[in-house]
Amino acid sequence: MKLHTSLRAPNPRRVDMFLIEKGITGIEREVYDLNAGEHRSAKFTAMNPIARVPVLELDDGRFLAESRAICSYLESLYPEPNLLGVDAEERAFIEMADRQVELTLLAAVANHVRHSHPGLLPLENPQFADYAAEQGKRMVAAAALFDQLLSKRPWMAGSRFTIADITAFCGLEFARLVKFRPADAGLKHLADWRERVAERPGARL
Ligand SMILES: N[C@@H](CCC(=O)N[C@@H](CS)C(=O)NCC(=O)O)C(=O)O
């Protein structure tokens, strides 16, 4: 297998953190410079027509895109430690939590950063300030929502660390580019959770 990826981007980071948490090593990597547009090359879009990283090249020559799909595939090959759920019920609830984190928090962070940070102009051109501002509000609202959820449970999907925590952590790390930090926003439960995740090996990228 070979991972086609990039540095400092939240979705590639989700897969990298997943790999570390599961102790999976030895996967070859090819790193693309997104700001230089390397992922828009004919070579890359032949692997993933929507020109997004990460992409996992399988040993049979097929290309698997989408961070969550890549993680699901890797979990089927390397079941332990389990991060996606041990039975149908737990898998469904972890997927629910992960999708809610992705579609609210991570999406709002990504849209806000992409439309407001000058360093993202090569990827998001034109940038729309009004849209950035609205997405910034949604980012804060989503963070507040998960802060409330974490007052009732220790981890994003319930009682144990799962892929939903990886998705949320990678989203919040990307938000640091616009200086958004749960602790500064007074979101104590989210800040405490973030500190616990930051101590994990997968967080030290
Ligand atoms: N839903 C996709 C999103 C992938 C994605 O948006 N990747 C970003 C980096 S975090 C990217 O490739 N951006 C390139 C671009 O915007 O041109 C996934 O989960 O992998």
Short mmCIF file of C-alpha atoms and ligand atoms in Angstrom, two decimals:
data_model
loop_
_atom_site.label_atom_id
_atom_site.label_comp_id
_atom_site.label_asym_id
_atom_site.label_seq_id
_atom_site.Cartn_x
_atom_site.Cartn_y
_atom_site.Cartn_z
CA MET A 1 0.00 0.00 0.00
CA LYS A 2 1.02 3.58 -0.56
CA LEU A 3 -0.45 6.71 1.00
CA HIS A 4 -0.70 9.78 -1.23
CA THR A 5 -0.89 12.62 1.23
CA SER A 6 0.21 16.12 2.22
CA LEU A 7 1.58 17.92 5.26
CA ARG A 8 -0.32 20.19 7.67
CA ALA A 9 -3.79 19.48 6.23
CA PRO A 10 -6.56 18.18 8.49
CA ASN A 11 -7.85 15.24 6.46
CA PRO A 12 -4.41 13.71 5.80
CA ARG A 13 -3.74 14.27 9.47
CA ARG A 14 -6.82 12.20 10.40
CA VAL A 15 -5.34 9.21 8.57
CA ASP A 16 -1.85 9.81 9.99
CA MET A 17 -3.21 9.95 13.53
CA PHE A 18 -5.30 6.84 12.90
CA LEU A 19 -2.19 4.98 11.67
CA ILE A 20 -0.21 5.97 14.77
CA GLU A 21 -3.03 5.09 17.18
CA LYS A 22 -3.30 1.67 15.57
CA GLY A 23 0.45 1.14 15.45
CA ILE A 24 0.43 0.59 11.70
CA THR A 25 3.86 1.22 10.21
CA GLY A 26 5.63 0.59 6.93
CA ILE A 27 3.12 2.15 4.53
CA GLU A 28 5.01 3.98 1.78
CA ARG A 29 4.14 7.68 1.45
CA GLU A 30 4.17 10.20 -1.35
CA VAL A 31 3.75 13.79 -0.20
CA TYR A 32 2.09 16.37 -2.47
CA ASP A 33 2.55 20.13 -2.17
CA LEU A 34 -1.03 21.42 -2.19
CA ASN A 35 -0.01 25.08 -2.47
CA ALA A 36 1.95 24.20 -5.61
CA GLY A 37 -1.14 22.45 -7.00
CA GLU A 38 0.53 19.05 -7.25
CA HIS A 39 -2.78 17.35 -6.42
CA ARG A 40 -4.35 18.87 -9.52
CA SER A 41 -1.90 17.13 -11.83
CA ALA A 42 -3.12 14.52 -14.32
CA LYS A 43 -1.22 11.90 -12.34
CA PHE A 44 -3.09 12.71 -9.14
CA THR A 45 -6.58 13.17 -10.63
CA ALA A 46 -6.22 9.79 -12.31
CA MET A 47 -6.13 8.44 -8.73
CA ASN A 48 -8.82 10.73 -7.30
CA PRO A 49 -10.86 12.76 -9.81
CA ILE A 50 -11.94 15.27 -7.15
CA ALA A 51 -8.27 16.20 -6.51
CA ARG A 52 -8.22 15.84 -2.76
CA VAL A 53 -5.81 14.16 -0.37
CA PRO A 54 -5.44 11.64 1.18
CA VAL A 55 -5.62 8.69 -1.20
CA LEU A 56 -4.58 5.15 -0.32
CA GLU A 57 -3.18 3.12 -3.20
CA LEU A 58 -4.01 -0.54 -2.62
CA ASP A 59 -1.71 -3.41 -3.48
CA ASP A 60 -4.01 -4.41 -6.36
CA GLY A 61 -3.59 -0.95 -7.94
CA ARG A 62 -6.95 0.57 -6.94
CA PHE A 63 -7.14 3.98 -5.28
CA LEU A 64 -9.20 4.61 -2.17
CA ALA A 65 -10.00 8.24 -1.32
CA GLU A 66 -11.90 9.77 1.63
CA SER A 67 -10.25 9.72 5.05
CA ARG A 68 -13.08 7.83 6.69
CA ALA A 69 -13.16 5.15 3.96
CA ILE A 70 -9.38 4.75 4.25
CA CYS A 71 -9.63 4.36 8.03
CA SER A 72 -12.46 1.80 7.68
CA TYR A 73 -10.36 -0.20 5.25
CA LEU A 74 -7.31 -0.08 7.53
CA GLU A 75 -9.39 -1.10 10.53
CA SER A 76 -10.59 -4.18 8.63
CA LEU A 77 -6.96 -5.13 7.93
CA TYR A 78 -5.70 -4.21 11.42
CA PRO A 79 -8.61 -4.73 13.85
CA GLU A 80 -6.69 -3.87 17.03
CA PRO A 81 -6.80 -1.51 18.78
CA ASN A 82 -10.38 -0.94 17.75
CA LEU A 83 -11.29 2.65 16.86
CA LEU A 84 -14.49 2.18 14.83
CA GLY A 85 -16.61 -0.10 17.02
CA VAL A 86 -16.56 -3.78 17.91
CA ASP A 87 -20.09 -4.76 16.84
CA ALA A 88 -22.86 -3.44 14.62
CA GLU A 89 -24.36 -1.30 17.36
CA GLU A 90 -21.15 0.33 18.51
CA ARG A 91 -20.01 0.85 14.91
CA ALA A 92 -23.24 2.68 14.12
CA PHE A 93 -22.99 4.99 17.14
CA ILE A 94 -19.32 5.77 16.53
CA GLU A 95 -20.07 6.50 12.88
CA MET A 96 -22.89 8.81 13.94
CA ALA A 97 -20.57 10.73 16.27
CA ASP A 98 -17.78 10.88 13.71
CA ARG A 99 -20.07 12.17 10.96
CA GLN A 100 -21.58 14.76 13.28
CA VAL A 101 -18.10 16.00 14.20
CA GLU A 102 -17.02 16.01 10.56
CA LEU A 103 -20.12 17.70 9.15
CA THR A 104 -20.40 20.37 11.84
CA LEU A 105 -17.07 21.13 13.49
CA LEU A 106 -14.48 20.05 10.92
CA ALA A 107 -16.46 21.40 7.95
CA ALA A 108 -17.00 24.80 9.58
CA VAL A 109 -13.34 25.06 10.62
CA ALA A 110 -12.16 24.10 7.13
CA ASN A 111 -14.51 26.53 5.39
CA HIS A 112 -13.64 29.34 7.78
CA VAL A 113 -9.89 28.83 7.48
CA ARG A 114 -9.96 28.32 3.72
CA HIS A 115 -11.89 31.55 3.16
CA SER A 116 -10.07 33.74 5.69
CA HIS A 117 -6.41 32.72 5.92
CA PRO A 118 -4.09 34.19 3.26
CA GLY A 119 -2.05 30.98 3.26
CA LEU A 120 -5.05 29.10 1.88
CA LEU A 121 -5.53 31.39 -1.13
CA PRO A 122 -3.82 28.93 -3.51
CA LEU A 123 -6.57 26.42 -2.63
CA GLU A 124 -9.54 28.74 -2.20
CA ASN A 125 -9.51 31.49 -4.79
CA PRO A 126 -11.53 33.65 -4.60
CA GLN A 127 -11.96 33.78 -0.85
CA PHE A 128 -15.28 35.18 0.37
CA ALA A 129 -15.00 37.21 3.58
CA ASP A 130 -18.76 37.09 4.34
CA TYR A 131 -18.79 33.32 3.98
CA ALA A 132 -15.68 33.07 6.16
CA ALA A 133 -17.37 35.12 8.87
CA GLU A 134 -20.53 33.00 8.81
CA GLN A 135 -18.52 29.77 8.89
CA GLY A 136 -16.48 31.20 11.76
CA LYS A 137 -19.70 31.61 13.76
CA ARG A 138 -20.69 28.03 12.94
CA MET A 139 -17.25 26.83 14.02
CA VAL A 140 -17.68 28.49 17.42
CA ALA A 141 -21.26 27.18 17.73
CA ALA A 142 -20.17 23.63 16.88
CA ALA A 143 -17.30 23.84 19.38
CA ALA A 144 -19.77 25.01 22.05
CA LEU A 145 -22.10 22.13 21.21
CA PHE A 146 -19.35 19.54 21.61
CA ASP A 147 -18.21 21.28 24.79
CA GLN A 148 -21.69 20.61 26.20
CA LEU A 149 -21.65 16.98 25.02
CA LEU A 150 -18.28 16.48 26.69
CA SER A 151 -19.73 17.63 30.01
CA LYS A 152 -21.70 14.35 29.98
CA ARG A 153 -19.20 11.91 28.50
CA PRO A 154 -15.41 11.71 28.37
CA TRP A 155 -14.97 11.14 24.63
CA MET A 156 -16.74 12.30 21.48
CA ALA A 157 -18.54 9.00 20.88
CA GLY A 158 -19.02 8.00 24.50
CA SER A 159 -16.87 6.14 26.99
CA ARG A 160 -13.72 5.50 24.97
CA PHE A 161 -11.33 7.14 22.50
CA THR A 162 -12.44 6.54 18.89
CA ILE A 163 -12.11 7.90 15.38
CA ALA A 164 -14.58 10.66 16.30
CA ASP A 165 -11.94 12.08 18.67
CA ILE A 166 -9.37 11.99 15.88
CA THR A 167 -11.68 13.89 13.52
CA ALA A 168 -12.48 16.53 16.15
CA PHE A 169 -8.86 16.93 17.22
CA CYS A 170 -7.60 17.38 13.65
CA GLY A 171 -10.33 19.95 13.03
CA LEU A 172 -9.44 21.92 16.14
CA GLU A 173 -5.72 21.78 15.37
CA PHE A 174 -6.47 23.32 11.97
CA ALA A 175 -8.47 26.04 13.74
CA ARG A 176 -5.28 27.12 15.48
CA LEU A 177 -4.32 28.74 12.18
CA VAL A 178 -7.00 31.33 12.90
CA LYS A 179 -6.09 31.35 16.61
CA PHE A 180 -9.25 29.56 17.74
CA ARG A 181 -8.58 27.53 20.88
CA PRO A 182 -11.25 25.97 23.11
CA ALA A 183 -9.50 27.19 26.28
CA ASP A 184 -9.46 30.81 25.06
CA ALA A 185 -13.13 30.53 24.11
CA GLY A 186 -14.02 29.43 27.65
CA LEU A 187 -15.01 25.94 26.51
CA LYS A 188 -13.66 24.06 29.51
CA HIS A 189 -14.89 20.55 28.71
CA LEU A 190 -13.62 20.76 25.14
CA ALA A 191 -10.31 22.23 26.34
CA ASP A 192 -9.85 19.44 28.92
CA TRP A 193 -10.69 16.81 26.30
CA ARG A 194 -8.23 18.45 23.88
CA GLU A 195 -5.46 18.24 26.50
CA ARG A 196 -6.15 14.52 26.98
CA VAL A 197 -6.04 13.88 23.23
CA ALA A 198 -2.90 16.01 22.85
CA GLU A 199 -1.06 13.65 25.23
CA ARG A 200 -1.70 10.66 22.97
CA PRO A 201 1.07 9.46 20.65
CA GLY A 202 -1.03 10.11 17.55
CA ALA A 203 -1.30 13.78 18.39
CA ARG A 204 2.46 14.35 18.25
CA LEU A 205 2.81 14.83 14.52
N1 LIG B 1 -13.83 14.36 2.48
C1 LIG B 1 -12.44 14.27 2.12
C2 LIG B 1 -11.86 15.68 2.16
C3 LIG B 1 -10.45 15.73 1.60
C4 LIG B 1 -9.93 17.16 1.53
O1 LIG B 1 -10.68 18.12 1.45
N2 LIG B 1 -8.59 17.28 1.56
C5 LIG B 1 -7.98 18.59 1.47
C6 LIG B 1 -6.83 18.68 2.44
S1 LIG B 1 -7.43 18.61 4.12
C7 LIG B 1 -7.47 18.81 0.05
O2 LIG B 1 -7.06 17.87 -0.59
N3 LIG B 1 -7.50 20.04 -0.43
C8 LIG B 1 -7.03 20.35 -1.74
C9 LIG B 1 -7.80 21.46 -2.39
O3 LIG B 1 -8.65 22.06 -1.73
O4 LIG B 1 -7.54 21.75 -3.55
C10 LIG B 1 -11.68 13.33 3.06
O5 LIG B 1 -12.22 13.05 4.13
O6 LIG B 1 -10.61 12.84 2.73
#
